[in-house]
mmCIF file of C-alpha atoms and ligand atoms in Angstrom:
data_model
loop_
_atom_site.group_PDB
_atom_site.id
_atom_site.type_symbol
_atom_site.label_atom_id
_atom_site.label_comp_id
_atom_site.label_asym_id
_atom_site.label_seq_id
_atom_site.Cartn_x
_atom_site.Cartn_y
_atom_site.Cartn_z
ATOM 1 C CA MET A 5 0.000 0.000 0.000
ATOM 2 C CA VAL A 6 2.752 2.401 1.029
ATOM 3 C CA ILE A 7 4.800 1.486 -2.054
ATOM 4 C CA SER A 8 1.922 1.994 -4.457
ATOM 5 C CA THR A 9 1.268 5.416 -2.938
ATOM 6 C CA GLN A 10 4.936 6.279 -3.485
ATOM 7 C CA VAL A 11 4.809 5.041 -7.059
ATOM 8 C CA LEU A 12 1.719 7.144 -7.674
ATOM 9 C CA PHE A 13 3.395 10.165 -6.128
ATOM 10 C CA LEU A 14 6.561 9.692 -8.205
ATOM 11 C CA SER A 15 4.540 9.276 -11.409
ATOM 12 C CA PHE A 16 2.687 12.475 -10.573
ATOM 13 C CA LEU A 17 5.998 14.231 -9.902
ATOM 14 C CA ALA A 18 7.473 12.997 -13.186
ATOM 15 C CA LEU A 19 4.421 14.232 -15.058
ATOM 16 C CA THR A 20 4.373 17.675 -13.453
ATOM 17 C CA CYS A 21 8.147 18.041 -13.886
ATOM 18 C CA SER A 22 7.985 17.210 -17.591
ATOM 19 C CA ILE A 23 5.254 19.848 -17.988
ATOM 20 C CA GLY A 24 7.112 22.360 -15.854
ATOM 21 C CA LEU A 25 10.337 21.937 -17.843
ATOM 22 C CA ALA A 26 8.658 22.302 -21.231
ATOM 23 C CA SER A 27 10.851 24.822 -23.085
ATOM 24 C CA ASP A 28 13.216 24.932 -26.027
ATOM 25 C CA PRO A 29 15.303 21.701 -25.973
ATOM 26 C CA SER A 30 18.993 21.970 -25.092
ATOM 27 C CA PRO A 31 21.479 22.088 -27.972
ATOM 28 C CA LEU A 32 23.428 18.901 -28.742
ATOM 29 C CA GLN A 33 26.366 20.728 -30.353
ATOM 30 C CA ASP A 34 28.111 24.131 -30.031
ATOM 31 C CA PHE A 35 25.615 25.720 -32.393
ATOM 32 C CA CYS A 36 23.170 24.952 -35.160
ATOM 33 C CA VAL A 37 22.995 28.166 -37.167
ATOM 34 C CA ALA A 38 19.649 28.227 -38.971
ATOM 35 C CA ASP A 39 19.607 27.640 -42.706
ATOM 36 C CA PRO A 40 16.190 29.144 -43.521
ATOM 37 C CA ASN A 41 16.451 28.128 -47.196
ATOM 38 C CA ASN A 42 16.600 24.422 -46.400
ATOM 39 C CA PRO A 43 13.239 22.845 -47.357
ATOM 40 C CA VAL A 44 13.388 20.175 -44.612
ATOM 41 C CA LYS A 45 10.720 20.755 -41.935
ATOM 42 C CA LEU A 46 11.448 19.864 -38.331
ATOM 43 C CA ASN A 47 10.950 21.243 -34.827
ATOM 44 C CA GLY A 48 13.325 24.190 -35.216
ATOM 45 C CA ILE A 49 15.352 24.940 -38.332
ATOM 46 C CA VAL A 50 17.975 22.791 -40.095
ATOM 47 C CA CYS A 51 21.616 23.672 -39.335
ATOM 48 C CA LYS A 52 23.816 25.282 -41.913
ATOM 49 C CA ASP A 53 27.226 23.635 -42.558
ATOM 50 C CA PRO A 54 29.328 24.662 -39.492
ATOM 51 C CA LYS A 55 32.308 25.414 -41.782
ATOM 52 C CA LEU A 56 30.245 28.133 -43.491
ATOM 53 C CA VAL A 57 29.203 29.821 -40.229
ATOM 54 C CA GLU A 58 30.390 33.409 -39.810
ATOM 55 C CA ALA A 59 30.297 36.085 -37.089
ATOM 56 C CA LYS A 60 27.337 37.772 -38.797
ATOM 57 C CA ASP A 61 25.221 34.662 -38.087
ATOM 58 C CA PHE A 62 25.381 35.601 -34.382
ATOM 59 C CA PHE A 63 24.890 39.340 -34.864
ATOM 60 C CA ARG A 64 22.411 42.102 -35.503
ATOM 61 C CA SER A 65 22.937 45.844 -35.194
ATOM 62 C CA GLY A 66 20.543 48.737 -34.725
ATOM 63 C CA LEU A 67 18.847 48.158 -31.376
ATOM 64 C CA HIS A 68 19.828 51.715 -30.372
ATOM 65 C CA VAL A 69 17.484 53.046 -33.081
ATOM 66 C CA PRO A 70 14.003 53.922 -31.755
ATOM 67 C CA GLY A 71 11.176 51.896 -33.337
ATOM 68 C CA ASP A 72 8.493 53.852 -35.218
ATOM 69 C CA THR A 73 5.519 54.202 -32.851
ATOM 70 C CA ASN A 74 3.417 56.238 -35.278
ATOM 71 C CA ASN A 75 0.857 53.455 -35.794
ATOM 72 C CA SER A 76 -2.553 52.546 -34.388
ATOM 73 C CA ALA A 77 -1.001 50.528 -31.522
ATOM 74 C CA GLY A 78 1.375 53.351 -30.539
ATOM 75 C CA SER A 79 4.173 50.866 -29.951
ATOM 76 C CA GLN A 80 6.828 49.058 -31.949
ATOM 77 C CA ILE A 81 8.698 45.813 -31.415
ATOM 78 C CA THR A 82 12.206 45.515 -32.903
ATOM 79 C CA PRO A 83 13.066 41.822 -32.592
ATOM 80 C CA ALA A 84 16.402 40.100 -32.239
ATOM 81 C CA SER A 85 15.127 36.550 -32.588
ATOM 82 C CA ILE A 86 15.989 33.691 -34.914
ATOM 83 C CA VAL A 87 14.807 35.524 -38.042
ATOM 84 C CA GLN A 88 17.361 38.313 -37.493
ATOM 85 C CA ILE A 89 20.031 36.148 -35.811
ATOM 86 C CA PRO A 90 20.129 32.635 -37.333
ATOM 87 C CA GLY A 91 22.770 31.632 -34.756
ATOM 88 C CA LEU A 92 20.021 31.637 -32.077
ATOM 89 C CA ASN A 93 18.626 28.389 -33.516
ATOM 90 C CA THR A 94 18.417 25.718 -30.746
ATOM 91 C CA LEU A 95 19.799 28.078 -28.055
ATOM 92 C CA GLY A 96 16.470 28.809 -26.324
ATOM 93 C CA ILE A 97 16.879 32.573 -26.007
ATOM 94 C CA SER A 98 16.097 35.824 -27.861
ATOM 95 C CA LEU A 99 15.303 39.469 -27.184
ATOM 96 C CA ALA A 100 13.609 42.567 -28.565
ATOM 97 C CA ARG A 101 13.509 46.326 -28.154
ATOM 98 C CA LEU A 102 10.072 47.761 -27.317
ATOM 99 C CA ASP A 103 9.227 51.407 -27.979
ATOM 100 C CA PHE A 104 6.073 52.951 -26.540
ATOM 101 C CA ALA A 105 4.501 56.254 -27.633
ATOM 102 C CA PRO A 106 3.234 58.428 -24.750
ATOM 103 C CA ASN A 107 0.120 56.852 -23.153
ATOM 104 C CA SER A 108 0.162 53.803 -25.458
ATOM 105 C CA ILE A 109 -0.905 50.267 -24.545
ATOM 106 C CA VAL A 110 0.362 46.845 -25.595
ATOM 107 C CA THR A 111 -2.927 44.967 -25.238
ATOM 108 C CA PRO A 112 -3.230 41.630 -23.379
ATOM 109 C CA HIS A 113 -1.230 38.873 -25.050
ATOM 110 C CA THR A 114 0.761 35.761 -24.223
ATOM 111 C CA HIS A 115 3.953 34.131 -25.492
ATOM 112 C CA PRO A 116 3.156 30.426 -25.839
ATOM 113 C CA ARG A 117 6.801 29.316 -25.762
ATOM 114 C CA ALA A 118 8.618 31.771 -23.471
ATOM 115 C CA THR A 119 8.967 33.493 -20.160
ATOM 116 C CA GLU A 120 9.645 37.206 -20.709
ATOM 117 C CA ILE A 121 11.968 39.379 -18.622
ATOM 118 C CA LEU A 122 11.647 43.130 -19.223
ATOM 119 C CA THR A 123 14.198 45.841 -18.384
ATOM 120 C CA LEU A 124 12.833 49.379 -18.575
ATOM 121 C CA LEU A 125 15.495 51.745 -19.995
ATOM 122 C CA GLU A 126 13.392 54.929 -20.164
ATOM 123 C CA GLY A 127 9.917 55.992 -19.055
ATOM 124 C CA THR A 128 7.211 54.645 -16.763
ATOM 125 C CA LEU A 129 5.135 51.538 -17.465
ATOM 126 C CA LEU A 130 2.232 49.872 -15.739
ATOM 127 C CA VAL A 131 2.631 46.131 -16.379
ATOM 128 C CA GLY A 132 0.705 43.104 -15.218
ATOM 129 C CA PHE A 133 -0.142 39.447 -15.746
ATOM 130 C CA VAL A 134 -3.006 37.204 -14.683
ATOM 131 C CA THR A 135 -2.488 33.809 -13.040
ATOM 132 C CA SER A 136 -4.290 30.744 -14.415
ATOM 133 C CA ASN A 137 -7.574 29.151 -13.231
ATOM 134 C CA PRO A 138 -9.041 29.052 -10.684
ATOM 135 C CA GLU A 139 -7.458 32.113 -9.016
ATOM 136 C CA ASN A 140 -7.116 34.393 -12.088
ATOM 137 C CA ARG A 141 -5.264 36.827 -9.869
ATOM 138 C CA LEU A 142 -4.024 40.060 -11.455
ATOM 139 C CA ILE A 143 -0.445 40.905 -10.457
ATOM 140 C CA THR A 144 0.592 44.447 -11.445
ATOM 141 C CA LYS A 145 3.498 46.803 -10.910
ATOM 142 C CA THR A 146 4.441 50.323 -11.945
ATOM 143 C CA LEU A 147 7.955 50.286 -13.400
ATOM 144 C CA ASN A 148 10.446 53.124 -13.583
ATOM 145 C CA LYS A 149 13.793 53.453 -15.359
ATOM 146 C CA GLY A 150 16.084 50.553 -14.443
ATOM 147 C CA ASP A 151 13.313 48.287 -13.135
ATOM 148 C CA VAL A 152 13.065 44.639 -14.208
ATOM 149 C CA PHE A 153 9.846 42.569 -14.316
ATOM 150 C CA VAL A 154 9.136 38.937 -15.241
ATOM 151 C CA PHE A 155 6.113 37.562 -17.121
ATOM 152 C CA PRO A 156 5.919 33.770 -16.577
ATOM 153 C CA ILE A 157 5.585 31.547 -19.650
ATOM 154 C CA GLY A 158 2.093 31.332 -21.127
ATOM 155 C CA LEU A 159 0.371 33.848 -18.838
ATOM 156 C CA ILE A 160 -1.662 36.732 -20.293
ATOM 157 C CA HIS A 161 0.034 40.091 -19.725
ATOM 158 C CA PHE A 162 -0.016 43.754 -20.816
ATOM 159 C CA HIS A 163 2.119 46.897 -20.814
ATOM 160 C CA GLN A 164 0.847 50.486 -20.568
ATOM 161 C CA ASN A 165 2.915 53.640 -20.900
ATOM 162 C CA ILE A 166 1.300 55.738 -18.170
ATOM 163 C CA ALA A 167 3.543 58.790 -18.771
ATOM 164 C CA HIS A 168 3.245 61.628 -21.291
ATOM 165 C CA ARG A 169 6.614 60.740 -22.797
ATOM 166 C CA PRO A 170 8.032 57.790 -24.730
ATOM 167 C CA ALA A 171 9.188 54.617 -22.959
ATOM 168 C CA VAL A 172 11.834 52.105 -24.085
ATOM 169 C CA ALA A 173 12.368 48.566 -22.818
ATOM 170 C CA ILE A 174 14.488 45.542 -23.669
ATOM 171 C CA VAL A 175 12.609 42.260 -23.338
ATOM 172 C CA ALA A 176 14.364 38.892 -23.302
ATOM 173 C CA PHE A 177 12.651 35.547 -23.933
ATOM 174 C CA SER A 178 13.439 31.968 -22.947
ATOM 175 C CA SER A 179 12.874 30.790 -26.531
ATOM 176 C CA GLN A 180 14.466 31.437 -29.907
ATOM 177 C CA ASN A 181 10.907 31.978 -31.156
ATOM 178 C CA PRO A 182 8.568 33.037 -28.295
ATOM 179 C CA GLY A 183 5.471 33.596 -30.475
ATOM 180 C CA ILE A 184 2.714 36.108 -29.678
ATOM 181 C CA VAL A 185 -0.974 35.329 -29.148
ATOM 182 C CA THR A 186 -2.899 38.627 -28.909
ATOM 183 C CA ILE A 187 -6.122 37.950 -27.064
ATOM 184 C CA GLU A 188 -8.498 40.182 -29.069
ATOM 185 C CA ASN A 189 -7.102 38.937 -32.382
ATOM 186 C CA SER A 190 -7.468 35.279 -31.390
ATOM 187 C CA VAL A 191 -10.893 35.614 -29.754
ATOM 188 C CA PHE A 192 -12.683 38.179 -31.967
ATOM 189 C CA GLY A 193 -10.485 38.416 -35.060
ATOM 190 C CA SER A 194 -9.907 34.769 -36.030
ATOM 191 C CA LYS A 195 -10.331 33.693 -39.671
ATOM 192 C CA PRO A 196 -13.059 32.515 -39.897
ATOM 193 C CA ASP A 197 -14.889 33.798 -36.798
ATOM 194 C CA ILE A 198 -15.347 31.634 -33.725
ATOM 195 C CA PRO A 199 -19.155 31.040 -33.817
ATOM 196 C CA THR A 200 -20.818 34.113 -32.305
ATOM 197 C CA ASN A 201 -23.069 32.073 -29.985
ATOM 198 C CA ILE A 202 -20.005 30.434 -28.411
ATOM 199 C CA LEU A 203 -18.445 33.815 -27.601
ATOM 200 C CA ALA A 204 -21.833 35.162 -26.410
ATOM 201 C CA LYS A 205 -21.936 32.279 -23.924
ATOM 202 C CA ALA A 206 -18.309 32.842 -22.867
ATOM 203 C CA PHE A 207 -18.737 36.575 -22.307
ATOM 204 C CA GLN A 208 -22.262 36.305 -20.860
ATOM 205 C CA THR A 209 -23.740 38.693 -23.393
ATOM 206 C CA ASN A 210 -25.945 38.575 -26.473
ATOM 207 C CA PRO A 211 -24.707 37.549 -29.942
ATOM 208 C CA ALA A 212 -25.371 40.998 -31.459
ATOM 209 C CA ILE A 213 -22.769 42.569 -29.181
ATOM 210 C CA ILE A 214 -20.253 39.850 -30.103
ATOM 211 C CA ALA A 215 -20.997 40.236 -33.823
ATOM 212 C CA ASN A 216 -20.408 43.982 -33.493
ATOM 213 C CA ILE A 217 -16.990 43.426 -31.904
ATOM 214 C CA GLN A 218 -16.093 40.760 -34.508
ATOM 215 C CA SER A 219 -17.005 43.193 -37.315
ATOM 216 C CA LYS A 220 -14.299 45.641 -36.175
ATOM 217 C CA PHE A 221 -11.506 43.195 -37.063
ATOM 218 C CA LEU A 222 -10.395 43.574 -40.667
ATOM 219 C CA ARG A 223 -10.231 40.225 -42.470
HETATM 220 C C1 LIG B 1 2.198 59.456 -38.699
HETATM 221 O O1 LIG B 1 1.573 58.668 -39.689
HETATM 222 C C2 LIG B 1 0.621 59.367 -40.444
HETATM 223 C C3 LIG B 1 -0.097 58.350 -41.349
HETATM 224 O O2 LIG B 1 0.800 57.449 -41.934
HETATM 225 C C4 LIG B 1 1.286 60.499 -41.217
HETATM 226 O O3 LIG B 1 0.330 61.215 -41.964
HETATM 227 C C5 LIG B 1 1.982 61.430 -40.214
HETATM 228 O O4 LIG B 1 2.697 62.438 -40.912
HETATM 229 C C6 LIG B 1 2.920 60.647 -39.307
HETATM 230 N N1 LIG B 1 3.435 61.524 -38.244
HETATM 231 C C7 LIG B 1 4.722 61.594 -37.954
HETATM 232 C C8 LIG B 1 5.085 62.506 -36.831
HETATM 233 O O5 LIG B 1 5.578 60.972 -38.547
#
């Protein structure tokens, strides 16, 4: 009886650990610089011949240049992920520069494959994330220059520039390709629409209100 309880407990532990450690797999060689032109499809990108690898495969310049925030979102992401730096392939890490126009908002979104760690270089941001079911607790913080904040993998989070001046942050990710799921785009702007009656049920409102929101997303 005691042994079977232990076995059960260990199986449970193994299961939760394998979920908890789900992230980019560790590299099995020094590097595997991405060869984006290779037609082979696998989980990641095929390595280029190591003899042909050069310093520029591990490099990008220009992160000192402010991103253009003159757009409807009022923010700009300047990535340094595997597309810009093929040498990141298999290394489980990437980063980006984020520029925020005064009073702009990066709406609620999640990175399905990465924890995010943000360093605020200039400005003042209100940031937050929501824990999963059943608590759904909102954890928020006002950040000033030099502050660092972490958004755990998969959780929905947002950034708001609460000052009347631009803000700049560097965000790093625990994936070569963190991905972005923007909540309003996924829920109301999918192609084709999620059936209106399903969203009406989810948001406890009538289908006409849902249809109105869905109609605002250009498709
Ligand atoms: C912002 O974008 C709009 C539309 O593209 C353009 O008309 C305007 O001149 C831009 N403003 C600045 C400051 O660049």
